[in-house]
Short mmCIF file of C-alpha atoms and ligand atoms in Angstrom, two decimals:
data_model
loop_
_atom_site.label_atom_id
_atom_site.label_comp_id
_atom_site.label_asym_id
_atom_site.label_seq_id
_atom_site.Cartn_x
_atom_site.Cartn_y
_atom_site.Cartn_z
CA UNK A 1 108.63 84.27 89.39
CA UNK A 2 110.40 88.00 90.26
CA UNK A 3 108.62 90.37 87.64
CA UNK A 4 107.99 93.55 86.75
CA UNK A 5 109.31 94.24 90.16
CA UNK A 6 112.04 96.87 89.51
CA UNK A 7 111.09 98.41 86.16
CA UNK A 8 107.43 98.22 86.07
CA UNK A 9 106.26 102.25 87.18
CA UNK A 10 104.86 105.37 86.11
CA UNK A 11 104.90 108.73 88.07
CA UNK A 12 101.52 109.90 88.80
CA UNK A 13 100.62 112.99 88.19
CA UNK A 14 103.39 114.20 86.37
CA UNK A 15 102.49 114.81 82.62
CA UNK A 16 106.15 115.77 81.77
CA UNK A 17 107.67 112.22 82.58
CA UNK A 18 108.02 110.05 79.39
CA UNK A 19 106.77 106.65 79.27
CA UNK A 20 109.31 103.84 79.40
CA UNK A 21 109.30 100.64 77.34
CA UNK A 22 106.80 98.30 77.66
CA UNK A 23 108.33 95.64 80.01
CA UNK A 24 108.43 93.10 77.20
CA UNK A 25 110.66 94.65 75.94
CA UNK A 26 113.20 94.54 79.09
CA UNK A 27 113.97 91.20 77.61
CA UNK A 28 115.99 92.63 74.35
CA UNK A 29 119.20 92.91 75.44
CA UNK A 30 119.99 93.76 71.61
CA UNK A 31 117.94 96.79 72.17
CA UNK A 32 120.52 98.05 75.02
CA UNK A 33 124.04 98.08 73.55
CA UNK A 34 125.26 100.02 76.28
CA UNK A 35 124.25 97.95 79.18
CA UNK A 36 124.40 94.90 77.23
CA UNK A 37 127.38 93.33 79.17
CA UNK A 38 124.73 93.94 82.40
CA UNK A 39 122.97 90.96 81.09
CA UNK A 40 126.14 88.98 79.90
CA UNK A 41 126.67 85.47 81.63
CA UNK A 42 129.89 85.05 83.52
CA UNK A 43 131.77 82.29 84.72
CA UNK A 44 131.66 82.03 88.77
CA UNK A 45 134.74 82.40 91.34
CA UNK A 46 134.09 80.17 94.02
CA UNK A 47 137.81 80.99 95.59
CA UNK A 48 138.03 84.17 97.13
CA UNK A 49 140.09 86.87 94.97
CA UNK A 50 142.10 90.19 96.31
CA UNK A 51 140.44 93.35 95.45
CA UNK A 52 142.42 97.11 94.62
CA UNK A 53 141.43 99.22 97.37
CA UNK A 54 141.46 102.98 96.28
CA UNK A 55 140.30 105.54 99.05
CA UNK A 56 139.67 104.01 101.82
CA UNK A 57 137.10 101.40 103.96
CA UNK A 58 136.96 102.02 107.10
CA UNK A 59 138.09 99.79 109.63
CA UNK A 60 134.82 98.87 111.98
CA UNK A 61 132.99 97.58 108.87
CA UNK A 62 133.87 93.46 109.28
CA UNK A 63 131.45 91.16 107.47
CA UNK A 64 130.15 89.44 104.34
CA UNK A 65 127.61 91.74 101.85
CA UNK A 66 125.84 89.22 99.96
CA UNK A 67 124.13 89.79 97.05
CA UNK A 68 121.75 87.76 94.40
CA UNK A 69 120.91 87.80 91.01
CA UNK A 70 121.22 85.87 87.43
CA UNK A 71 124.60 85.45 86.16
CA UNK A 72 123.79 83.28 83.41
CA UNK A 73 121.20 83.54 80.46
CA UNK A 74 121.90 80.82 77.87
CA UNK A 75 122.12 76.94 78.26
CA UNK A 76 123.55 75.54 75.29
CA UNK A 77 121.79 77.16 72.06
CA UNK A 78 118.78 78.09 74.11
CA UNK A 79 118.54 81.77 75.68
CA UNK A 80 116.32 82.90 78.40
CA UNK A 81 113.78 85.27 77.16
CA UNK A 82 113.73 86.97 80.47
CA UNK A 83 116.66 89.20 82.30
CA UNK A 84 114.77 87.58 85.68
CA UNK A 85 115.14 84.22 84.57
CA UNK A 86 118.76 83.71 84.44
CA UNK A 87 120.83 81.40 86.57
CA UNK A 88 121.32 82.58 90.15
CA UNK A 89 124.72 83.68 91.05
CA UNK A 90 125.64 84.23 94.55
CA UNK A 91 128.29 86.85 95.43
CA UNK A 92 130.38 87.75 98.42
CA UNK A 93 132.41 90.79 99.13
CA UNK A 94 134.49 90.03 102.55
CA UNK A 95 135.41 93.24 104.31
CA UNK A 96 137.47 92.63 107.10
CA UNK A 97 140.06 95.57 108.44
CA UNK A 98 139.94 97.60 105.62
CA UNK A 99 140.62 94.71 103.12
CA UNK A 100 137.81 93.29 100.59
CA UNK A 101 138.12 90.00 98.59
CA UNK A 102 135.11 88.60 96.35
CA UNK A 103 133.96 85.26 95.38
CA UNK A 104 130.93 83.96 93.44
CA UNK A 105 129.01 80.55 92.88
CA UNK A 106 126.74 79.60 90.98
CA UNK A 107 123.49 78.03 92.92
CA UNK A 108 123.72 74.67 92.39
CA UNK A 109 119.41 74.49 92.14
CA UNK A 110 117.75 71.64 90.58
CA UNK A 111 117.14 74.27 87.79
CA UNK A 112 120.73 74.99 87.30
CA UNK A 113 122.22 71.14 87.42
CA UNK A 114 119.04 69.87 85.13
CA UNK A 115 120.01 72.64 82.41
CA UNK A 116 123.78 72.35 82.66
CA UNK A 117 123.16 68.44 82.60
CA UNK A 118 121.24 68.61 79.04
CA UNK A 119 123.18 71.71 77.95
CA UNK A 120 119.29 73.44 77.42
CA UNK A 121 116.50 75.09 79.32
CA UNK A 122 114.67 72.15 80.55
CA UNK A 123 113.27 73.84 83.46
CA UNK A 124 110.52 76.94 82.74
CA UNK A 125 111.30 80.38 84.07
CA UNK A 126 109.20 83.26 84.96
CA UNK A 127 109.30 84.55 80.95
CA UNK A 128 110.62 81.41 79.48
CA UNK A 129 108.99 78.15 78.57
CA UNK A 130 111.01 75.04 78.01
CA UNK A 131 109.93 73.31 74.85
CA UNK A 132 108.68 70.08 75.08
CA UNK A 133 111.57 67.35 74.37
CA UNK A 134 111.85 66.52 70.98
CA UNK A 135 112.51 62.87 71.91
CA UNK A 136 108.70 62.52 72.93
CA UNK A 137 106.49 61.29 70.70
CA UNK A 138 103.01 63.63 69.88
CA UNK A 139 101.25 62.25 72.89
CA UNK A 140 103.63 62.49 75.25
CA UNK A 141 104.15 66.25 74.12
CA UNK A 142 100.46 66.92 74.53
CA UNK A 143 99.98 65.41 77.98
CA UNK A 144 103.27 67.55 79.03
CA UNK A 145 101.50 70.87 77.88
CA UNK A 146 98.91 70.33 80.01
CA UNK A 147 100.92 69.82 83.30
CA UNK A 148 101.01 72.62 85.84
CA UNK A 149 104.38 74.83 85.19
CA UNK A 150 106.64 73.09 87.83
CA UNK A 151 107.92 76.15 90.52
CA UNK A 152 111.64 76.71 89.98
CA UNK A 153 113.91 76.40 92.56
CA UNK A 154 116.30 79.15 90.44
CA UNK A 155 116.71 81.34 93.77
CA UNK A 156 117.89 84.45 92.35
CA UNK A 157 116.12 87.25 93.85
CA UNK A 158 117.54 88.01 97.52
CA UNK A 159 119.45 86.92 100.30
CA UNK A 160 116.90 86.42 103.54
CA UNK A 161 117.56 84.89 107.35
CA UNK A 162 115.01 82.84 108.82
CA UNK A 163 115.86 81.37 112.30
CA UNK A 164 119.46 82.95 111.99
CA UNK A 165 120.58 80.97 108.74
CA UNK A 166 120.75 82.35 105.44
CA UNK A 167 118.32 81.60 102.38
CA UNK A 168 118.32 82.62 98.80
CA UNK A 169 114.96 83.26 97.28
CA UNK A 170 112.79 83.99 94.89
CA UNK A 171 108.82 83.76 95.18
CA UNK A 172 108.30 79.76 94.72
CA UNK A 173 107.66 77.59 97.43
CA UNK A 174 111.48 76.47 97.43
CA UNK A 175 114.18 78.43 98.70
CA UNK A 176 117.74 77.17 99.45
CA UNK A 177 120.01 77.48 102.64
CA UNK A 178 123.36 78.76 102.12
CA UNK A 179 126.55 79.01 103.51
CA UNK A 180 127.25 82.71 103.86
CA UNK A 181 131.22 81.95 104.01
CA UNK A 182 131.75 79.71 101.23
CA UNK A 183 128.03 80.70 99.41
CA UNK A 184 127.47 76.83 99.03
CA UNK A 185 124.00 75.78 99.06
CA UNK A 186 123.23 73.14 101.99
CA UNK A 187 119.48 72.45 101.78
CA UNK A 188 116.70 72.62 99.60
CA UNK A 189 113.78 73.60 101.62
CA UNK A 190 110.09 73.81 100.47
CA UNK A 191 107.79 75.93 102.03
CA UNK A 192 104.78 73.52 101.25
CA UNK A 193 105.95 70.95 103.64
CA UNK A 194 105.62 72.93 106.77
CA UNK A 195 102.17 74.96 105.69
CA UNK A 196 99.84 75.45 102.49
CA UNK A 197 101.12 77.89 100.70
CA UNK A 198 102.48 77.34 97.11
CA UNK A 199 105.55 80.08 97.82
CA UNK A 200 106.77 83.17 99.96
CA UNK A 201 107.65 86.53 98.84
CA UNK A 202 111.54 87.30 98.89
CA UNK A 203 110.88 90.32 100.72
CA UNK A 204 109.76 88.81 104.72
CA UNK A 205 109.90 91.30 107.54
CA UNK A 206 111.94 90.72 110.76
CA UNK A 207 111.10 91.72 114.10
CA UNK A 208 113.67 92.46 116.83
CA UNK A 209 113.49 89.43 118.39
CA UNK A 210 114.02 87.36 115.27
CA UNK A 211 110.30 86.53 114.48
CA UNK A 212 109.58 87.00 110.39
CA UNK A 213 106.72 87.73 108.87
CA UNK A 214 105.90 86.47 105.00
CA UNK A 215 103.31 86.32 102.69
CA UNK A 216 102.49 83.30 100.09
CA UNK A 217 99.49 82.32 98.14
CA UNK A 218 97.30 79.37 98.52
CA UNK A 219 95.20 77.95 95.80
CA UNK A 220 92.05 75.61 96.43
CA UNK A 221 88.48 74.85 94.90
CA UNK A 222 87.14 77.71 96.48
CA UNK A 223 89.91 80.39 94.81
CA UNK A 224 93.41 82.07 95.41
CA UNK A 225 93.95 82.59 98.97
CA UNK A 226 97.01 85.41 100.38
CA UNK A 227 98.46 83.90 103.73
CA UNK A 228 100.36 85.51 105.83
CA UNK A 229 103.21 83.65 107.74
CA UNK A 230 104.65 83.69 110.76
CA UNK A 231 108.41 82.12 111.17
CA UNK A 232 109.61 81.58 114.99
CA UNK A 233 112.44 83.39 115.65
CA UNK A 234 114.85 80.38 117.22
CA UNK A 235 115.72 77.13 116.10
CA UNK A 236 115.05 74.07 118.72
CA UNK A 237 117.63 71.99 116.85
CA UNK A 238 120.79 72.76 114.86
CA UNK A 239 119.30 70.92 111.54
CA UNK A 240 116.00 72.72 111.33
CA UNK A 241 114.50 74.75 108.93
CA UNK A 242 111.04 76.38 109.12
CA UNK A 243 109.41 73.97 111.72
CA UNK A 244 107.16 75.65 113.74
CA UNK A 245 106.33 77.94 110.94
CA UNK A 246 102.24 78.88 111.35
CA UNK A 247 99.57 80.53 108.77
CA UNK A 248 98.61 83.73 111.08
CA UNK A 249 95.91 83.95 108.43
CA UNK A 250 94.28 83.64 105.07
CA UNK A 251 92.85 86.38 103.09
CA UNK A 252 90.48 85.47 100.16
CA UNK A 253 91.53 86.90 97.05
CA UNK A 254 88.69 89.77 95.65
CA UNK A 255 88.80 87.91 92.24
CA UNK A 256 88.97 84.39 92.92
CA UNK A 257 90.58 83.08 89.81
CA UNK A 258 92.98 86.25 89.58
CA UNK A 259 94.79 87.13 92.62
CA UNK A 260 96.77 90.32 92.40
CA UNK A 261 100.62 89.58 92.31
CA UNK A 262 102.23 91.21 95.22
CA UNK A 263 106.14 91.45 95.52
CA UNK A 264 106.23 92.77 99.08
CA UNK A 265 104.54 93.87 101.89
CA UNK A 266 104.69 96.37 104.52
CA UNK A 267 104.59 95.72 108.33
CA UNK A 268 103.91 98.00 111.67
CA UNK A 269 104.30 97.90 115.26
CA UNK A 270 100.85 96.04 115.32
CA UNK A 271 100.12 95.15 111.74
CA UNK A 272 100.95 93.72 108.86
CA UNK A 273 99.81 95.23 106.00
CA UNK A 274 98.98 93.72 102.32
CA UNK A 275 98.69 95.64 99.08
CA UNK A 276 96.09 93.87 96.94
CA UNK A 277 96.79 96.26 93.83
CA UNK A 278 95.36 95.67 90.21
CA UNK A 279 98.46 93.48 88.53
CA UNK A 280 96.64 90.14 88.07
CA UNK A 281 97.92 86.63 88.06
CA UNK A 282 94.89 84.91 85.17
CA UNK A 283 95.32 81.39 87.00
CA UNK A 284 93.51 80.12 84.03
CA UNK A 285 95.96 81.09 81.83
CA UNK A 286 99.13 80.44 83.82
CA UNK A 287 97.74 76.52 84.17
CA UNK A 288 97.29 76.23 80.34
CA UNK A 289 100.48 78.06 79.48
CA UNK A 290 102.01 74.98 78.43
CA UNK A 291 99.39 74.20 75.74
CA UNK A 292 98.70 77.99 74.17
CA UNK A 293 102.85 78.08 74.54
CA UNK A 294 102.60 81.18 76.92
CA UNK A 295 105.17 81.95 79.87
CA UNK A 296 103.66 82.15 83.07
CA UNK A 297 104.41 86.09 82.50
CA UNK A 298 102.04 86.15 79.66
CA UNK A 299 99.13 85.23 82.34
CA UNK A 300 100.15 88.70 84.26
CA UNK A 301 98.14 91.89 83.30
CA UNK A 302 97.08 95.57 84.53
CA UNK A 303 93.45 96.50 85.16
CA UNK A 304 93.48 100.05 85.78
CA UNK A 305 89.54 99.82 86.40
CA UNK A 306 90.29 98.33 89.80
CA UNK A 307 90.86 100.01 93.26
CA UNK A 308 93.94 98.94 95.05
CA UNK A 309 92.65 97.29 98.49
CA UNK A 310 94.77 97.76 101.60
CA UNK A 311 94.74 94.59 104.02
CA UNK A 312 95.54 95.37 107.88
CA UNK A 313 96.38 92.28 109.86
CA UNK A 314 96.49 92.75 113.47
CA UNK A 315 100.23 90.38 114.25
CA UNK A 316 98.93 89.34 117.66
CA UNK A 317 95.50 87.86 117.01
CA UNK A 318 95.71 87.29 113.15
CA UNK A 319 92.64 89.09 112.65
CA UNK A 320 91.64 91.03 109.93
CA UNK A 321 90.51 94.59 109.52
CA UNK A 322 86.72 94.76 109.09
CA UNK A 323 87.28 98.45 107.70
CA UNK A 324 88.33 97.97 104.08
CA UNK A 325 91.19 100.28 102.69
CA UNK A 326 90.91 101.58 99.36
CA UNK A 327 93.20 103.39 96.96
CA UNK A 328 93.58 104.26 93.86
CA UNK A 329 94.75 101.83 91.69
CA UNK A 330 98.83 101.92 91.68
CA UNK A 331 101.39 99.13 91.28
CA UNK A 332 104.10 98.83 94.00
CA UNK A 333 106.84 96.30 94.33
CA UNK A 334 109.04 97.70 96.73
CA UNK A 335 107.97 99.41 100.57
CA UNK A 336 109.89 101.28 102.45
CA UNK A 337 108.72 101.17 105.76
CA UNK A 338 105.59 101.41 107.47
CA UNK A 339 104.76 102.79 111.04
CA UNK A 340 102.14 104.16 113.28
CA UNK A 341 101.88 107.54 114.83
CA UNK A 342 99.01 110.07 116.43
CA UNK A 343 96.34 107.61 115.43
CA UNK A 344 97.55 107.43 111.80
CA UNK A 345 99.12 104.04 110.24
CA UNK A 346 101.53 105.62 107.64
CA UNK A 347 102.85 103.15 104.88
CA UNK A 348 105.85 104.03 102.50
CA UNK A 349 106.10 102.91 99.32
CA UNK A 350 107.78 103.19 95.32
CA UNK A 351 104.28 103.04 93.53
CA UNK A 352 103.00 103.91 90.51
CA UNK A 353 99.64 104.76 89.04
CA UNK A 354 100.36 102.64 85.84
CA UNK A 355 100.79 98.83 85.88
CA UNK A 356 101.48 98.98 81.74
CA UNK A 357 103.97 101.08 80.80
CA UNK A 358 107.30 101.61 82.51
CA UNK A 359 108.15 105.07 83.34
CA UNK A 360 109.45 107.13 86.06
CA UNK A 361 109.38 106.27 89.75
CA UNK A 362 107.22 107.83 92.55
CA UNK A 363 107.31 107.60 96.15
CA UNK A 364 103.80 107.59 97.58
CA UNK A 365 103.17 108.00 101.12
CA UNK A 366 99.71 106.37 102.07
CA UNK A 367 97.61 107.82 104.78
CA UNK A 368 94.58 106.64 106.67
CA UNK A 369 92.83 107.67 110.16
CA UNK A 370 91.31 104.98 112.04
CA UNK A 371 87.97 106.26 111.34
CA UNK A 372 85.24 103.49 112.27
CA UNK A 373 83.97 103.29 108.83
CA UNK A 374 83.44 100.25 106.57
CA UNK A 375 85.34 101.52 103.37
CA UNK A 376 87.82 104.08 103.54
CA UNK A 377 89.78 105.48 100.44
CA UNK A 378 93.02 106.34 101.45
CA UNK A 379 94.87 109.51 99.63
CA UNK A 380 99.06 109.83 99.20
CA UNK A 381 101.49 112.27 99.27
CA UNK A 382 104.79 112.28 97.32
CA UNK A 383 107.71 111.81 99.94
CA UNK A 384 110.02 113.63 97.28
CA UNK A 385 110.17 117.17 95.37
CA UNK A 386 110.09 117.79 91.61
CA UNK A 387 114.01 116.96 91.61
CA UNK A 388 113.21 113.42 91.35
CA UNK A 389 111.88 113.26 88.10
CA UNK A 390 115.33 114.42 86.94
CA UNK A 391 116.50 110.92 87.88
CA UNK A 392 114.14 108.80 86.72
CA UNK A 393 112.31 107.99 89.68
CA UNK A 394 113.37 105.93 92.38
CA UNK A 395 113.53 101.63 93.11
CA UNK A 396 115.68 99.16 95.75
CA UNK A 397 114.36 101.30 98.51
CA UNK A 398 117.00 100.73 101.88
CA UNK A 399 116.65 101.78 105.44
CA UNK A 400 118.25 102.04 108.62
CA UNK A 401 116.18 98.84 109.00
CA UNK A 402 117.37 97.37 112.15
CA UNK A 403 116.79 100.80 114.32
CA UNK A 404 114.02 102.54 112.00
CA UNK A 405 111.59 99.49 110.39
CA UNK A 406 108.28 100.17 111.89
CA UNK A 407 109.20 103.68 113.53
CA UNK A 408 109.53 107.38 112.24
CA UNK A 409 111.95 107.85 110.35
CA UNK A 410 113.87 110.60 108.27
CA UNK A 411 116.31 108.58 105.55
CA UNK A 412 115.70 106.11 102.72
CA UNK A 413 118.06 105.31 99.98
CA UNK A 414 117.80 103.87 96.61
CA UNK A 415 118.86 104.00 93.12
CA UNK A 416 117.56 106.12 90.37
CA UNK A 417 116.23 104.29 87.02
CA UNK A 418 116.53 106.45 83.86
CA UNK A 419 117.87 103.65 82.24
CA UNK A 420 116.41 100.18 82.62
CA UNK A 421 119.05 99.40 85.75
CA UNK A 422 119.63 101.74 87.92
CA UNK A 423 122.25 104.79 87.39
CA UNK A 424 122.41 106.78 90.54
CA UNK A 425 122.82 106.34 93.85
CA UNK A 426 120.03 108.67 95.85
CA UNK A 427 119.27 109.44 99.35
CA UNK A 428 116.33 110.79 100.01
CA UNK A 429 115.39 113.03 103.65
CA UNK A 430 111.59 112.45 103.77
CA UNK A 431 110.90 115.53 106.09
CA UNK A 432 112.23 117.90 104.21
CA UNK A 433 111.85 116.48 100.64
CA UNK A 434 115.38 116.69 99.64
CA UNK A 435 118.58 114.52 98.25
CA UNK A 436 121.79 113.85 97.93
CA UNK A 437 122.89 112.17 94.97
CA UNK A 438 125.74 109.89 93.65
CA UNK A 439 126.28 110.23 89.87
CA UNK A 440 128.98 109.05 87.69
CA UNK A 441 128.51 108.25 83.59
CA UNK A 442 128.33 104.75 82.56
CA UNK A 443 128.01 103.61 85.96
CA UNK A 444 124.90 101.75 87.38
CA UNK A 445 124.94 101.05 91.09
CA UNK A 446 123.18 98.57 92.73
CA UNK A 447 120.69 98.45 95.52
CA UNK A 448 122.35 100.47 98.37
CA UNK A 449 122.65 98.92 101.64
CA UNK A 450 122.46 100.56 105.08
CA UNK A 451 125.43 99.62 107.10
CA UNK A 452 125.26 101.37 110.75
CA UNK A 453 128.47 102.47 112.40
CA UNK A 454 129.26 101.24 116.11
CA UNK A 455 127.89 104.00 118.42
CA UNK A 456 125.84 105.23 115.95
CA UNK A 457 123.79 108.35 117.42
CA UNK A 458 121.73 109.34 114.45
CA UNK A 459 119.88 107.64 112.05
CA UNK A 460 122.50 108.02 108.90
CA UNK A 461 125.50 107.45 111.29
CA UNK A 462 127.14 104.65 109.00
CA UNK A 463 128.03 103.80 105.41
CA UNK A 464 126.15 102.62 102.11
CA UNK A 465 127.49 99.63 100.41
CA UNK A 466 126.61 98.73 96.62
CA UNK A 467 127.93 97.46 93.50
CA UNK A 468 129.22 99.76 90.85
CA UNK A 469 129.14 97.92 87.16
CA UNK A 470 131.00 99.33 84.61
CA UNK A 471 129.94 98.30 81.41
CA UNK A 472 132.34 100.43 79.27
CA UNK A 473 135.23 98.82 80.96
CA UNK A 474 136.27 95.57 81.50
CA UNK A 475 136.72 93.75 84.90
CA UNK A 476 136.35 97.13 86.60
CA UNK A 477 133.41 96.58 88.59
CA UNK A 478 133.74 97.93 92.00
CA UNK A 479 132.51 97.73 95.62
CA UNK A 480 131.48 101.39 96.42
CA UNK A 481 131.59 102.66 100.02
CA UNK A 482 129.74 105.90 100.67
CA UNK A 483 129.42 107.76 103.69
CA UNK A 484 125.72 107.97 104.64
CA UNK A 485 125.46 111.20 105.98
CA UNK A 486 127.59 113.11 103.26
CA UNK A 487 126.85 110.78 100.64
CA UNK A 488 130.42 111.23 99.45
CA UNK A 489 133.19 108.25 98.52
CA UNK A 490 135.25 106.94 101.48
CA UNK A 491 136.50 104.28 99.29
CA UNK A 492 135.83 101.66 96.66
CA UNK A 493 137.24 97.93 96.19
CA UNK A 494 137.82 97.06 92.44
CA UNK A 495 137.41 93.55 91.26
CA UNK A 496 139.13 92.73 88.56
CA UNK A 497 136.48 90.55 86.89
CA UNK A 498 132.89 91.40 85.43
CA UNK A 499 129.73 91.03 87.62
CA UNK A 500 126.51 91.13 85.84
CA UNK A 501 123.81 93.71 87.28
CA UNK A 502 121.79 91.88 90.53
CA UNK A 503 118.65 91.95 92.54
CA UNK A 504 119.11 92.54 96.56
CA UNK A 505 121.75 92.09 98.98
CA UNK A 506 122.19 92.29 102.65
CA UNK A 507 124.86 92.56 104.79
CA UNK A 508 125.76 90.05 107.51
CA UNK A 509 128.48 91.78 110.45
CA UNK A 510 130.77 89.62 111.98
CA UNK A 511 132.43 92.41 114.27
FE1 FE2 B 1 112.94 93.07 95.28
#
């Protein structure tokens, strides 16, 4: 269930920005002829193939650049309704001594295997509802429509690490542990076997010692709860997965039957910050979806009459701040950074003040002083200049995470979105509100990942990795390597296959 996340936003206060399409239009690839290849199914390539290096890949980069995203958009004659529903295709760019190899593998999830065996879509995904088996009689079909939607294990959103192991994740209770070398799925891991949650986000936060925080919902007769999850940093036994995981605290949803959707959360040195935004999930609609023939995505709605509520949870004690921090209605999917400075808690995020129209993105900076009031209204400032609007807004934010997450920082990187997928790479200097841009017509970059160089002394000493999709050319996708400081190209590794546009990735150093 990974919806709206990279597309749904509008810039606040900019009357010149044009609304983009309704998210439902996003599923209609036929309306996007120029980038249709981005959502065209491909074959996987489980054995590594070599790439053609143009320019120079620095010798100090050694490791696996791992990415995740949908790669198969139909099963038999059935087509998924939503881009986010495509079957997870895992990618590996292995970088070693200036050379790069590429491989990919479909995640052998239950969803993938069952769909493949039956040559049709059997498992419901976020925006795709399976139809009852035509072989079932009327009564069986009627009953099956009352069933709760079975959570998908098609973990197509991100690569994450827990206790030093790699997992692929979506937002349901099922993740898959994956071998980062072969991309093979090793083990299916169910959050609900360890703690009472129905899922967890695909965007956990990691402490320098390896402790991981995440969030997940739980539902009971008392209503919906948001849970803060803490996973220990190391394994006691080799075969361990999420053993020792605890729920740090549970926060009741403001509206018990309509909890807010959240795609990620923020974390500072002392606090987890949960942003309860006015994108609501109507649990009744979702549960009765089979009867009413609605998909899970139909149960989502934006309520601009509601404020955004920011919950501060103390990481050490698990206590939720008694102060109610409010902000105007915003929709946010990805947080950039959060830190404490001079009595302020500063949260930087990609946000919009409209949860319905897809339009330009705005980077907002929510600030709040620690006054002892019961209710405090937070204000924001833009982290960018007017020039961002030329690039349509920004998403897929990334920073020099290992050194600057939870700390004051200068730079973040992201994709500009003038189209439905990223079409520029941006480097934002948030102190000067200036940016650098990498842009080439008809080239569509993925989420930029920052890799620090050895002996780095400055925040942007390192490189940016991004996979560039070339829908107008056949078999010429490439891995782009930019100097993070200058934002100039150092080199590229051209892959002789087509690769669909993906979501999130990570770099695993083997140096
Ligand atoms: Fe995401």
